[in-house]
mmCIF file with all atom_site columns, C-alpha atoms and ligand atoms in Angstrom:
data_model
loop_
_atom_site.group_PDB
_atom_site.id
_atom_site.type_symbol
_atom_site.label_atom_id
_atom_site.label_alt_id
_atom_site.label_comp_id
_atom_site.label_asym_id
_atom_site.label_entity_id
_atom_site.label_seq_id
_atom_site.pdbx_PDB_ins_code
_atom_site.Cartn_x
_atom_site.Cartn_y
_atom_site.Cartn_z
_atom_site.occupancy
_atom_site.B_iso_or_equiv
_atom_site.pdbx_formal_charge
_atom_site.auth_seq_id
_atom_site.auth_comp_id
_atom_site.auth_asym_id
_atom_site.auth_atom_id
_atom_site.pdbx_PDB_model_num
ATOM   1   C CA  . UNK H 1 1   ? 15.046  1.680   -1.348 1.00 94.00 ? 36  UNK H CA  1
ATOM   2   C CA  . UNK H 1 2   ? 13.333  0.351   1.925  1.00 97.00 ? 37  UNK H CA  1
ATOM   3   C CA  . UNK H 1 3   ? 10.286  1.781   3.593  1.00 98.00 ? 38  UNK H CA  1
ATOM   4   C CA  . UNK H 1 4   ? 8.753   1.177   6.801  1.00 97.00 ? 39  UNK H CA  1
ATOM   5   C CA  . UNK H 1 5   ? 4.517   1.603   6.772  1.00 98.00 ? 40  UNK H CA  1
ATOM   6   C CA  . UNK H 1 6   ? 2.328   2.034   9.989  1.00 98.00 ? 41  UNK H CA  1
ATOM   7   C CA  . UNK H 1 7   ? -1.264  2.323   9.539  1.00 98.00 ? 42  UNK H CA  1
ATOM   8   C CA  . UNK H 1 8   ? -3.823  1.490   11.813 1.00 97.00 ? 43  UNK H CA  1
ATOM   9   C CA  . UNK H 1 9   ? -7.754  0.159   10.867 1.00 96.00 ? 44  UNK H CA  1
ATOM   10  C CA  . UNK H 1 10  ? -10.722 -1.125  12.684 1.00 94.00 ? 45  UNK H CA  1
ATOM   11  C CA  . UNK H 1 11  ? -12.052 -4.880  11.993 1.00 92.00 ? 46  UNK H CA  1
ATOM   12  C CA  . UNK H 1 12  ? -15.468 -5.045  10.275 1.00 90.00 ? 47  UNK H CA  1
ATOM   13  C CA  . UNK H 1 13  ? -16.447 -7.848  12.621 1.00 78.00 ? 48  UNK H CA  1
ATOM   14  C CA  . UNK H 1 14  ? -14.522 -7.500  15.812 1.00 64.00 ? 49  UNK H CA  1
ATOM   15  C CA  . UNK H 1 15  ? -11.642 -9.158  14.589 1.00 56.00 ? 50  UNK H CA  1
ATOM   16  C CA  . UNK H 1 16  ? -12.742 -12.611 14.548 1.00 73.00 ? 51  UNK H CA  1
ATOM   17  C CA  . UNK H 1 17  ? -10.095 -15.361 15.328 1.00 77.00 ? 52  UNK H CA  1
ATOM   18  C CA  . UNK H 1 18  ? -10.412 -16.690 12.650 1.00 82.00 ? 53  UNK H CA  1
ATOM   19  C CA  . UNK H 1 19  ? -10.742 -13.425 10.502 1.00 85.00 ? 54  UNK H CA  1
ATOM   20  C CA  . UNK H 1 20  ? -7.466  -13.023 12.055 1.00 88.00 ? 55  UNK H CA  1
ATOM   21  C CA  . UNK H 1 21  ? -5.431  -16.580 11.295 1.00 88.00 ? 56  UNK H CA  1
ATOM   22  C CA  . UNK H 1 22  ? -6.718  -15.842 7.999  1.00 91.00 ? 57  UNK H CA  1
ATOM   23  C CA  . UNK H 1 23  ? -5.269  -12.581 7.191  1.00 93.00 ? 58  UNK H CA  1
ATOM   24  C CA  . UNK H 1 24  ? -2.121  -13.764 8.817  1.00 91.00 ? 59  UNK H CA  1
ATOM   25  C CA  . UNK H 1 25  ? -1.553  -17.116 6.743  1.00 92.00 ? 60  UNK H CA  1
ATOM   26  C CA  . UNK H 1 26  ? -2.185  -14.914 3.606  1.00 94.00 ? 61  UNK H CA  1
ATOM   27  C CA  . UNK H 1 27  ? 0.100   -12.397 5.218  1.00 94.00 ? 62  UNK H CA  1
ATOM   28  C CA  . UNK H 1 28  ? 3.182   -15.867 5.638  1.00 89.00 ? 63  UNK H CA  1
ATOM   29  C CA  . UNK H 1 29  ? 2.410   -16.666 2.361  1.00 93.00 ? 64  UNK H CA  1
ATOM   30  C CA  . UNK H 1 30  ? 2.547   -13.521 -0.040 1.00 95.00 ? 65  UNK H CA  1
ATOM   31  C CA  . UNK H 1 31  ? 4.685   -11.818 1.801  1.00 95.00 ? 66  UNK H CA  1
ATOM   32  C CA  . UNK H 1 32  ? 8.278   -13.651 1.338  1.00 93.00 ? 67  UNK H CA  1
ATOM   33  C CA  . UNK H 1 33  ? 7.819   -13.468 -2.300 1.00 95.00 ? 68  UNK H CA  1
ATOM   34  C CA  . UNK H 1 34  ? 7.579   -9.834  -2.610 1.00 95.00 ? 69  UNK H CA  1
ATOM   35  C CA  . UNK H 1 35  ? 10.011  -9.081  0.249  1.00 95.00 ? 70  UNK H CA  1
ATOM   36  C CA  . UNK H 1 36  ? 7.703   -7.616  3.020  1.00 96.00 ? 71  UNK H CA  1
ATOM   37  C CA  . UNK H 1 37  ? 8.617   -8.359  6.856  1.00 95.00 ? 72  UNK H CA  1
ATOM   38  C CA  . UNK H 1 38  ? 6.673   -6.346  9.873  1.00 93.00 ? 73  UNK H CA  1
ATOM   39  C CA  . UNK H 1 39  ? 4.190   -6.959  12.760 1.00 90.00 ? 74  UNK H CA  1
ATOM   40  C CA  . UNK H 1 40  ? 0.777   -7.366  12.815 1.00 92.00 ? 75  UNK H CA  1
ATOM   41  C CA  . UNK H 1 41  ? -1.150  -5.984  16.285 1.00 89.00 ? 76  UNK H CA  1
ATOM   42  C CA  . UNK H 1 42  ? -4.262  -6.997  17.312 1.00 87.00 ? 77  UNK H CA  1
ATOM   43  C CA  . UNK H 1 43  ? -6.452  -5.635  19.982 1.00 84.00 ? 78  UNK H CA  1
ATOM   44  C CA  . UNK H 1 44  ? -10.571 -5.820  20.276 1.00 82.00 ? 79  UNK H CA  1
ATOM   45  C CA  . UNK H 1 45  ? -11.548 -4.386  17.033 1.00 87.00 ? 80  UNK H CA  1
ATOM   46  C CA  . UNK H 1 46  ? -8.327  -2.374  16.598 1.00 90.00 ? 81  UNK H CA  1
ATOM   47  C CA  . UNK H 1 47  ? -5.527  -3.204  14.092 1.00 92.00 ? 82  UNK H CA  1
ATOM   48  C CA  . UNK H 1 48  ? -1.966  -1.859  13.957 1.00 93.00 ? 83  UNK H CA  1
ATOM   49  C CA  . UNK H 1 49  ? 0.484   -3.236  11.433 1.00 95.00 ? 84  UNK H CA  1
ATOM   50  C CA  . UNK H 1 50  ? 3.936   -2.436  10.074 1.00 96.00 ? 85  UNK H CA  1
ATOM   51  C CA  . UNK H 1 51  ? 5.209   -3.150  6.933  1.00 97.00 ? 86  UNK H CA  1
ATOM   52  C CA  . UNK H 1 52  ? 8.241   -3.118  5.732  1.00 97.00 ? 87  UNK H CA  1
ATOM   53  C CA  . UNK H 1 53  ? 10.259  -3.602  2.069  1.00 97.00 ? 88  UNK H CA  1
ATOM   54  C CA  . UNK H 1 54  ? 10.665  -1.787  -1.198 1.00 97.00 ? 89  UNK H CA  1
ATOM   55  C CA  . UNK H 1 55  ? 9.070   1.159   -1.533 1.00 98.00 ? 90  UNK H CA  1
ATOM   56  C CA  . UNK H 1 56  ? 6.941   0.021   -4.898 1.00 98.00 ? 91  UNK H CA  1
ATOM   57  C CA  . UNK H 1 57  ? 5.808   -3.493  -2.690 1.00 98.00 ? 92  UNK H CA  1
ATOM   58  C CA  . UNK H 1 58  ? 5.182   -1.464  0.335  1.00 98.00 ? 93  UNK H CA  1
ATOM   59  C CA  . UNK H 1 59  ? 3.096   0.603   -1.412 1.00 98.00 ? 94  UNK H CA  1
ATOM   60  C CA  . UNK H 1 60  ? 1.432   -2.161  -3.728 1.00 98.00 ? 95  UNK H CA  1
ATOM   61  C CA  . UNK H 1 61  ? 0.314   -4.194  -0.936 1.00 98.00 ? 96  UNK H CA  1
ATOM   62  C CA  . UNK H 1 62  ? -0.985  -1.275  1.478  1.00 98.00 ? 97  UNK H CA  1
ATOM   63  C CA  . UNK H 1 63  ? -3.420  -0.328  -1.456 1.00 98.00 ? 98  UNK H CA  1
ATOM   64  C CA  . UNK H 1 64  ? -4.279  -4.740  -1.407 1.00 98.00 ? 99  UNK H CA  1
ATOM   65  C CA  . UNK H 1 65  ? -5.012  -3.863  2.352  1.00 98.00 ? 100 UNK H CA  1
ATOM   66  C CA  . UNK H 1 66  ? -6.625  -0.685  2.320  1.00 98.00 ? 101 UNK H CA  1
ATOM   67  C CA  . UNK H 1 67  ? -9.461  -2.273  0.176  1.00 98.00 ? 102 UNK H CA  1
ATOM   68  C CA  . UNK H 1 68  ? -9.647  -5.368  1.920  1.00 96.00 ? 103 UNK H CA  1
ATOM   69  C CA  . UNK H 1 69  ? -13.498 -5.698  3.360  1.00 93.00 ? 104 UNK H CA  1
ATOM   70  C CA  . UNK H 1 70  ? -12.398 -6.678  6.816  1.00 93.00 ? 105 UNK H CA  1
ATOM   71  C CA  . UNK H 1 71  ? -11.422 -3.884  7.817  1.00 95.00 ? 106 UNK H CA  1
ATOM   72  C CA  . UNK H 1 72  ? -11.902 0.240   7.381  1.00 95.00 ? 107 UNK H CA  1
ATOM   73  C CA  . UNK H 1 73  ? -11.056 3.611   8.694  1.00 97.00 ? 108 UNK H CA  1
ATOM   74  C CA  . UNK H 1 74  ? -7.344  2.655   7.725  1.00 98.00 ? 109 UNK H CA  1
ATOM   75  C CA  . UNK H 1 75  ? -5.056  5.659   8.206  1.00 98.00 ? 110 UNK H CA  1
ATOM   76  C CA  . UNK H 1 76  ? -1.440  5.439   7.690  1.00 98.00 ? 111 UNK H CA  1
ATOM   77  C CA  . UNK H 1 77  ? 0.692   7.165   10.559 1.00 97.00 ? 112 UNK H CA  1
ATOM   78  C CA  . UNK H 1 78  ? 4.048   7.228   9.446  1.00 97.00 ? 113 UNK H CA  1
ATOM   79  C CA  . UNK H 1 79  ? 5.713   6.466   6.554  1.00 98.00 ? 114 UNK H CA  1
ATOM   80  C CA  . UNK H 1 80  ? 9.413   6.713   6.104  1.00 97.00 ? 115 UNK H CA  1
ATOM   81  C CA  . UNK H 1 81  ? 12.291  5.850   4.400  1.00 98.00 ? 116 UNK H CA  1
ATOM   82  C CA  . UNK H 1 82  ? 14.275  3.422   6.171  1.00 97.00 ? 117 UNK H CA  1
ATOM   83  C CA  . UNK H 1 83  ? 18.339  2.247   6.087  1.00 97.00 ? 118 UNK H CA  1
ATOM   84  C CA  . UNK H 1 84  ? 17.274  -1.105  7.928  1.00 95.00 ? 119 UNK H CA  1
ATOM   85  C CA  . UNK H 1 85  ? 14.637  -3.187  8.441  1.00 94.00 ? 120 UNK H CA  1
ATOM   86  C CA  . UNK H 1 86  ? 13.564  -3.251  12.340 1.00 90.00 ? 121 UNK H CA  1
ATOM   87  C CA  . UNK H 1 87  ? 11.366  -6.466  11.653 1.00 86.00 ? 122 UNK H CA  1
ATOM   88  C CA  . UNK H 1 88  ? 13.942  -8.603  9.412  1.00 86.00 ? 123 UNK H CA  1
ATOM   89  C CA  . UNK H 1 89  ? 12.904  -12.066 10.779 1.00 83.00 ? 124 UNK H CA  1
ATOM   90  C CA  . UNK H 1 90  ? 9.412   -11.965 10.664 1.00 82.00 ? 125 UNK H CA  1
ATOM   91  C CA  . UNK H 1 91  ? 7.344   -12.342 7.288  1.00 84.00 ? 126 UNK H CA  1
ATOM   92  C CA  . UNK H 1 92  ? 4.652   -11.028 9.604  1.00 88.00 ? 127 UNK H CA  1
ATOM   93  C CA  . UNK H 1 93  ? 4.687   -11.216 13.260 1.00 85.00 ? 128 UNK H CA  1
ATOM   94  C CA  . UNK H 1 94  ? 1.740   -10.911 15.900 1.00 86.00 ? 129 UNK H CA  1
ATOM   95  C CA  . UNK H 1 95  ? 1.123   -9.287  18.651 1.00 82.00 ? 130 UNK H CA  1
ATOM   96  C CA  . UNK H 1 96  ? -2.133  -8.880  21.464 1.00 75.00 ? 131 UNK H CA  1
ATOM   97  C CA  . UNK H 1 97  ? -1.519  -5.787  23.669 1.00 72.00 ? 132 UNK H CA  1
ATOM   98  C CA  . UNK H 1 98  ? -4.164  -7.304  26.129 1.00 66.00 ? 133 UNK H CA  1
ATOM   99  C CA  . UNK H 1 99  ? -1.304  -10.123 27.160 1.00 57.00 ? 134 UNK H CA  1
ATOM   100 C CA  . UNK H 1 100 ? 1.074   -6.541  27.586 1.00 59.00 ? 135 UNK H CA  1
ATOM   101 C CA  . UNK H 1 101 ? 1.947   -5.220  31.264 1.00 65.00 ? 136 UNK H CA  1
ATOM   102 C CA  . UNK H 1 102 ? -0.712  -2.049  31.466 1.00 74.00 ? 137 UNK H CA  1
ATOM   103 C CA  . UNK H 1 103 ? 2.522   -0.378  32.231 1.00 77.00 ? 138 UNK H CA  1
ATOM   104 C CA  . UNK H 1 104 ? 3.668   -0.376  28.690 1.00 76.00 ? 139 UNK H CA  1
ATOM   105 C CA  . UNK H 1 105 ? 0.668   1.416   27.764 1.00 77.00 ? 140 UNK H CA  1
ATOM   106 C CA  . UNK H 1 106 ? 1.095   4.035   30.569 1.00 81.00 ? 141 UNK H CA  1
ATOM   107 C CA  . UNK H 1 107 ? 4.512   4.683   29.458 1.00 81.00 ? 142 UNK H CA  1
ATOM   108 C CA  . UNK H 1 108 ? 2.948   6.112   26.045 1.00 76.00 ? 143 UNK H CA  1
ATOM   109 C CA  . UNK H 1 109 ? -0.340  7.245   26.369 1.00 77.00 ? 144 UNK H CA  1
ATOM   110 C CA  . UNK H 1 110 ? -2.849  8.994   28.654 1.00 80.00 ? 145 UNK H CA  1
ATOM   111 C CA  . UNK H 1 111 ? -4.911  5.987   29.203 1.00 79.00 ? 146 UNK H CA  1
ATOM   112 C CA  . UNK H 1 112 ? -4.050  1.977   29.270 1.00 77.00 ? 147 UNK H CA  1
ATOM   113 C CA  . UNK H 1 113 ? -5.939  1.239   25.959 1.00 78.00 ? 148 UNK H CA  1
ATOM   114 C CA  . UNK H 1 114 ? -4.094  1.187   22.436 1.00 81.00 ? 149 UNK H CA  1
ATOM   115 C CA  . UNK H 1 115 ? -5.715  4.301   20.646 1.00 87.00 ? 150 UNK H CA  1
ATOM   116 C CA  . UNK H 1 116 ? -3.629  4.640   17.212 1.00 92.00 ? 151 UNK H CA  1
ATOM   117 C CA  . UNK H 1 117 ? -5.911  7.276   16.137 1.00 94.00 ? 152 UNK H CA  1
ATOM   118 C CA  . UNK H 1 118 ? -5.479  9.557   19.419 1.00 90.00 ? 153 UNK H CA  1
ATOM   119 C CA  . UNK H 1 119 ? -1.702  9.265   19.264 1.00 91.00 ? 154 UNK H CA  1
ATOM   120 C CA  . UNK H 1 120 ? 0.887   10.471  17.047 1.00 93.00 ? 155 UNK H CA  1
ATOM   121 C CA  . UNK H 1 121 ? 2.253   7.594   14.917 1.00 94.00 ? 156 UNK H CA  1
ATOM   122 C CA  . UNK H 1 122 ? 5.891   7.979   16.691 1.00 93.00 ? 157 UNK H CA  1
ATOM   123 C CA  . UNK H 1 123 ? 4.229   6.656   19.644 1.00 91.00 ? 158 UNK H CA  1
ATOM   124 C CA  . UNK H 1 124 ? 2.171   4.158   18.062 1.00 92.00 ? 159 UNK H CA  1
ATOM   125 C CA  . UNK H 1 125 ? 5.658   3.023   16.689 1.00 92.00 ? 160 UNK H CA  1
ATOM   126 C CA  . UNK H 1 126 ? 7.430   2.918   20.140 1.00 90.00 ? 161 UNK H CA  1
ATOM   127 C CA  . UNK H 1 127 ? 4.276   1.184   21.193 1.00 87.00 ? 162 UNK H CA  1
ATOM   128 C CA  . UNK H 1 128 ? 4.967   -1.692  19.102 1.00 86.00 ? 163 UNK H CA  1
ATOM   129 C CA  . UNK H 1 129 ? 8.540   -1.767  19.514 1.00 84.00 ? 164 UNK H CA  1
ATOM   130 C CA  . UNK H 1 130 ? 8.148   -1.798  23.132 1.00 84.00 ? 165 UNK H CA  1
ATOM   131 C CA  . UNK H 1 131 ? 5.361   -4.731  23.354 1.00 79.00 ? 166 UNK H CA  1
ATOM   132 C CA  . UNK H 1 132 ? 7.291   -6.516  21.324 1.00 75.00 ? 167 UNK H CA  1
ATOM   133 C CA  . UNK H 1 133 ? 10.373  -6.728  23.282 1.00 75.00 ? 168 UNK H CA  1
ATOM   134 C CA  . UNK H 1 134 ? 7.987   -7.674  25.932 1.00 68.00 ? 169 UNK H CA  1
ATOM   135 C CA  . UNK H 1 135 ? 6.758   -10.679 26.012 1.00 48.00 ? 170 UNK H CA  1
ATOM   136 C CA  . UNK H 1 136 ? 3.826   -9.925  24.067 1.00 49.00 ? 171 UNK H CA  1
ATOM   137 C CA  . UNK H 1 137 ? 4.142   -11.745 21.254 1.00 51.00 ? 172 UNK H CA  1
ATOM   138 C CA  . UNK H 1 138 ? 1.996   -14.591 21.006 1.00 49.00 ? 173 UNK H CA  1
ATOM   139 C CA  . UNK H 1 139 ? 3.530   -15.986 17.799 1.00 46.00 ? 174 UNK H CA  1
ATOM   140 C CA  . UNK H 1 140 ? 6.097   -16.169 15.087 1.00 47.00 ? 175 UNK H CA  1
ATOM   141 C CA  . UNK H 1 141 ? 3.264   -16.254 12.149 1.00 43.00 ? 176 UNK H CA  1
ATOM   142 C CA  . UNK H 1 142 ? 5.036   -18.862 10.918 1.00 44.00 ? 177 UNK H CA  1
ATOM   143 C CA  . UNK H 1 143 ? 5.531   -20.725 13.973 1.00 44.00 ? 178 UNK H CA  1
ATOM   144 C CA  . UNK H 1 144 ? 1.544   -20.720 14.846 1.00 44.00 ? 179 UNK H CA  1
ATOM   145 C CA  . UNK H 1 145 ? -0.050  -24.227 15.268 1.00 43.00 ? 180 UNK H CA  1
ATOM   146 C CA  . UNK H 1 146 ? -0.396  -26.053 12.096 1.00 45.00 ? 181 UNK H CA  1
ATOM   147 C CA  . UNK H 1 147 ? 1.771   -23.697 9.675  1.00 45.00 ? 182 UNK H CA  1
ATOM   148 C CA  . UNK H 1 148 ? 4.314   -24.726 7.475  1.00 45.00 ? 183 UNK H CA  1
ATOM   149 C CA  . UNK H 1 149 ? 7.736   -22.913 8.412  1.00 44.00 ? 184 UNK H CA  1
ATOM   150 C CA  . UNK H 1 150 ? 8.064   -20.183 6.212  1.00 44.00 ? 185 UNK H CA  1
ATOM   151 C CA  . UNK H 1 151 ? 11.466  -18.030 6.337  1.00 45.00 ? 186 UNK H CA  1
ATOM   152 C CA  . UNK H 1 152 ? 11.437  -14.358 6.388  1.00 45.00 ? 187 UNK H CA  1
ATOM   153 C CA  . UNK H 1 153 ? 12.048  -12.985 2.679  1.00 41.00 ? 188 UNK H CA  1
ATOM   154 C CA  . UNK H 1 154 ? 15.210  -12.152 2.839  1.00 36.00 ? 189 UNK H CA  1
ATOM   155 C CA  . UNK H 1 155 ? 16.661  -14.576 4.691  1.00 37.00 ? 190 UNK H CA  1
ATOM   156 C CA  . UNK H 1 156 ? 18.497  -17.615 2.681  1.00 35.00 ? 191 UNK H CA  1
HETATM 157 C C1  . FMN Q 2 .   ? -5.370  -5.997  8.850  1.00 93.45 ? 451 FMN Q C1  1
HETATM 158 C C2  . FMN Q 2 .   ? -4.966  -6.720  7.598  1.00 93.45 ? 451 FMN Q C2  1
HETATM 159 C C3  . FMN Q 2 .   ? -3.621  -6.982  7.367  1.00 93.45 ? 451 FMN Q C3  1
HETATM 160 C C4  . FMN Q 2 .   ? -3.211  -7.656  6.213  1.00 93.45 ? 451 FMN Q C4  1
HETATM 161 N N1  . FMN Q 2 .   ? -1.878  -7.893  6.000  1.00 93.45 ? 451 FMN Q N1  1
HETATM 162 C C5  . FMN Q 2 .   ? -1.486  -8.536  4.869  1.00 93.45 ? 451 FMN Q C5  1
HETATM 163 C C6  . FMN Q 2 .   ? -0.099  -8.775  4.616  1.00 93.45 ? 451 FMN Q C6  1
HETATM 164 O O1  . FMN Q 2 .   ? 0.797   -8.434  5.391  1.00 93.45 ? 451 FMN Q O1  1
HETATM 165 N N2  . FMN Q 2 .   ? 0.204   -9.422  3.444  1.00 93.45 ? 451 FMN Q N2  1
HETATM 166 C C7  . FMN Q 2 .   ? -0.737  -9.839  2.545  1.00 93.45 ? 451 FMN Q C7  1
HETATM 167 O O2  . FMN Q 2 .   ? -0.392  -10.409 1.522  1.00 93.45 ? 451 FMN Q O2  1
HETATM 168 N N3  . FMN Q 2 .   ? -2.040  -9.628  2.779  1.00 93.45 ? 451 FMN Q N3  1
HETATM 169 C C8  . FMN Q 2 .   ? -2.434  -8.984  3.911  1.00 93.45 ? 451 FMN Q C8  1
HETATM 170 N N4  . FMN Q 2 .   ? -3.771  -8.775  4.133  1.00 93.45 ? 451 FMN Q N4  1
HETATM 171 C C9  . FMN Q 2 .   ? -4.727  -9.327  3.171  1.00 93.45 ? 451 FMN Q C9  1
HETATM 172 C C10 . FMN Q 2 .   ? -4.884  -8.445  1.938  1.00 93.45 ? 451 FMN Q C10 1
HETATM 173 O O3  . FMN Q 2 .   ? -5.736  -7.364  2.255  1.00 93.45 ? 451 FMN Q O3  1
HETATM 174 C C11 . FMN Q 2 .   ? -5.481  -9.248  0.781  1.00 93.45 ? 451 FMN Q C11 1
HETATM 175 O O4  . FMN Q 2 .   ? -6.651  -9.891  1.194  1.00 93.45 ? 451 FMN Q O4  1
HETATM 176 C C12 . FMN Q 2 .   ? -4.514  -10.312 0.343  1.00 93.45 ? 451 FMN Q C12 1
HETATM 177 O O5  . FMN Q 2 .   ? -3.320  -9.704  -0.054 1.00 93.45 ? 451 FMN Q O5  1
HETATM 178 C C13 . FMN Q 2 .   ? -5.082  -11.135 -0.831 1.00 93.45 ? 451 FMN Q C13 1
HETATM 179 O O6  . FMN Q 2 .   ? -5.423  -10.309 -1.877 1.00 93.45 ? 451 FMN Q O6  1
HETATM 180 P P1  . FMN Q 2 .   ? -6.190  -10.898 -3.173 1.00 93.45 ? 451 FMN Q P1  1
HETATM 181 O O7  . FMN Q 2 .   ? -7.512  -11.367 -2.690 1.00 93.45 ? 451 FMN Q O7  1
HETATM 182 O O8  . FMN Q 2 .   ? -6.266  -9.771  -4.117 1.00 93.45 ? 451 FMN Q O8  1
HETATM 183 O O9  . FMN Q 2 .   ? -5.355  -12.050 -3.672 1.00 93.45 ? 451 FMN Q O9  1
HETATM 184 C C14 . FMN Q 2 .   ? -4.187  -8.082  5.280  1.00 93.45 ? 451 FMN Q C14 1
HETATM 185 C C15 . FMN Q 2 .   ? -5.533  -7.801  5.515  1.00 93.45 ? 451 FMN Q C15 1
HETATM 186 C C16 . FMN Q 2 .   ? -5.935  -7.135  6.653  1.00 93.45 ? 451 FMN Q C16 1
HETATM 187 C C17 . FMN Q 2 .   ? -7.398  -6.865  6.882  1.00 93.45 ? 451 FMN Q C17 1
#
C-alpha cells in the first residue's frame, strides 16, 4: 500500500544552510532503508516536502518530523493513497522556488510567493511538480557536494 504525504512547516531559525544539509543527509540516509522517496522544498523560512512509501513508514516518519525542533506549524495538505510513486528516483530531492521563473508561481497562486498555508494542497502539489520539471532543482540529495551516492530505495 503506497501513500504520498504533503505537509508544509516553518523553520525555527530561518532555515539555516546548514540546518538544511543537515536534515537532508539524515533525510539520504534513513530514508532508503525504510523505503521513502519525495522532494524536499525550501524557501525563506518555508518548508514543503513530499513523502512517499508504505503507508505504516509514511506515517512513522511524518510523526519523526512533526516533532523535530527545527521546525513547527506543520500541517499536512494532502494525503492519499497512491498506485505509483511520482518521486521514484529520489531518496529525497531538493528544491529552492527562489531559482523558479516567477511565472510558475503566477500560474498557481494569486501572488509570486510560495504560501502552502493560503493554498489548497492540490496546488501546492502542482506547485512542486511543476518547479521541478523546471529547472529548479538545485540537487539530487545524493548528488550534493561531498555525499556518498546513495540509490533511491527501491531501486537495485
Ligand atoms: C523539514 C524536515 C524534513 C525532514 N525530512 C526527513 C526525511 O525525509 N527523512 C528522515 O529520516 N528525517 C527527516 N527529517 C529529520 C527528522 O525529523 C529526524 O530528525 C530524523 O529522522 C532523526 O530522528 P532521530 O533523532 O529520532 O534519530 C526532517 C526534518 C525536517 C525539519
Amino acid at each position: 500500500m503506497l501513500v504520498r504525504l504533503l505537509y508544509a512547516s516553518r523553520a525555527v531559525d530561518d532555515a539555516s544552510q546548514k540546518d538544511l544539509e543537515a536534515i537532508l543527509a539524515q533525510s539520504r540516509a534513513r530514508n532508503p532503508a525504510s523505503g521513502i522517496t519525495g522532494f524536499l522544498c525550501s524557501s525563506g523560512s518555508l518548508f514543503l516536502q513530499v513523502l512517499e512509501g508504505g503507508r505504516m513508514q509514511v506515517n512513522a516518519l511524518y510523526n519523526q518530523i512533526v516533532a523535530d525542533t527545527r521546525h513547527k506549524d506543520v500541517v499536512i495538505l494532502l494525503y492519499e493513497e497512491v498506485s505509483e510513486r511520482r518521486f521514484a528516483d529520489w531518496s529525497m530531492g531538493l528544491v529552492t522556488p527562489e531559482r523558479a521563473n516567477a511565472s510558475v508561481l503566477l500560474k498557481h497562486s494569486e501572488s509570486a510567493t510560495l504560501d502552502p498555508y493560503g493554498v489548497s494542497g492540490g496546488v501546492s502539489m502542482a506547485l512542486l511538480g511543476e518547479l521541478m520539471a523546471t529547472a529548479s532543482i538545485v540537487g539530487r540529495a545524493d548528488l550534493l557536494p561531498g555525499a556518498t551516492p546513495q540509490p533511491a530505495a527501491g531501486r537495485p
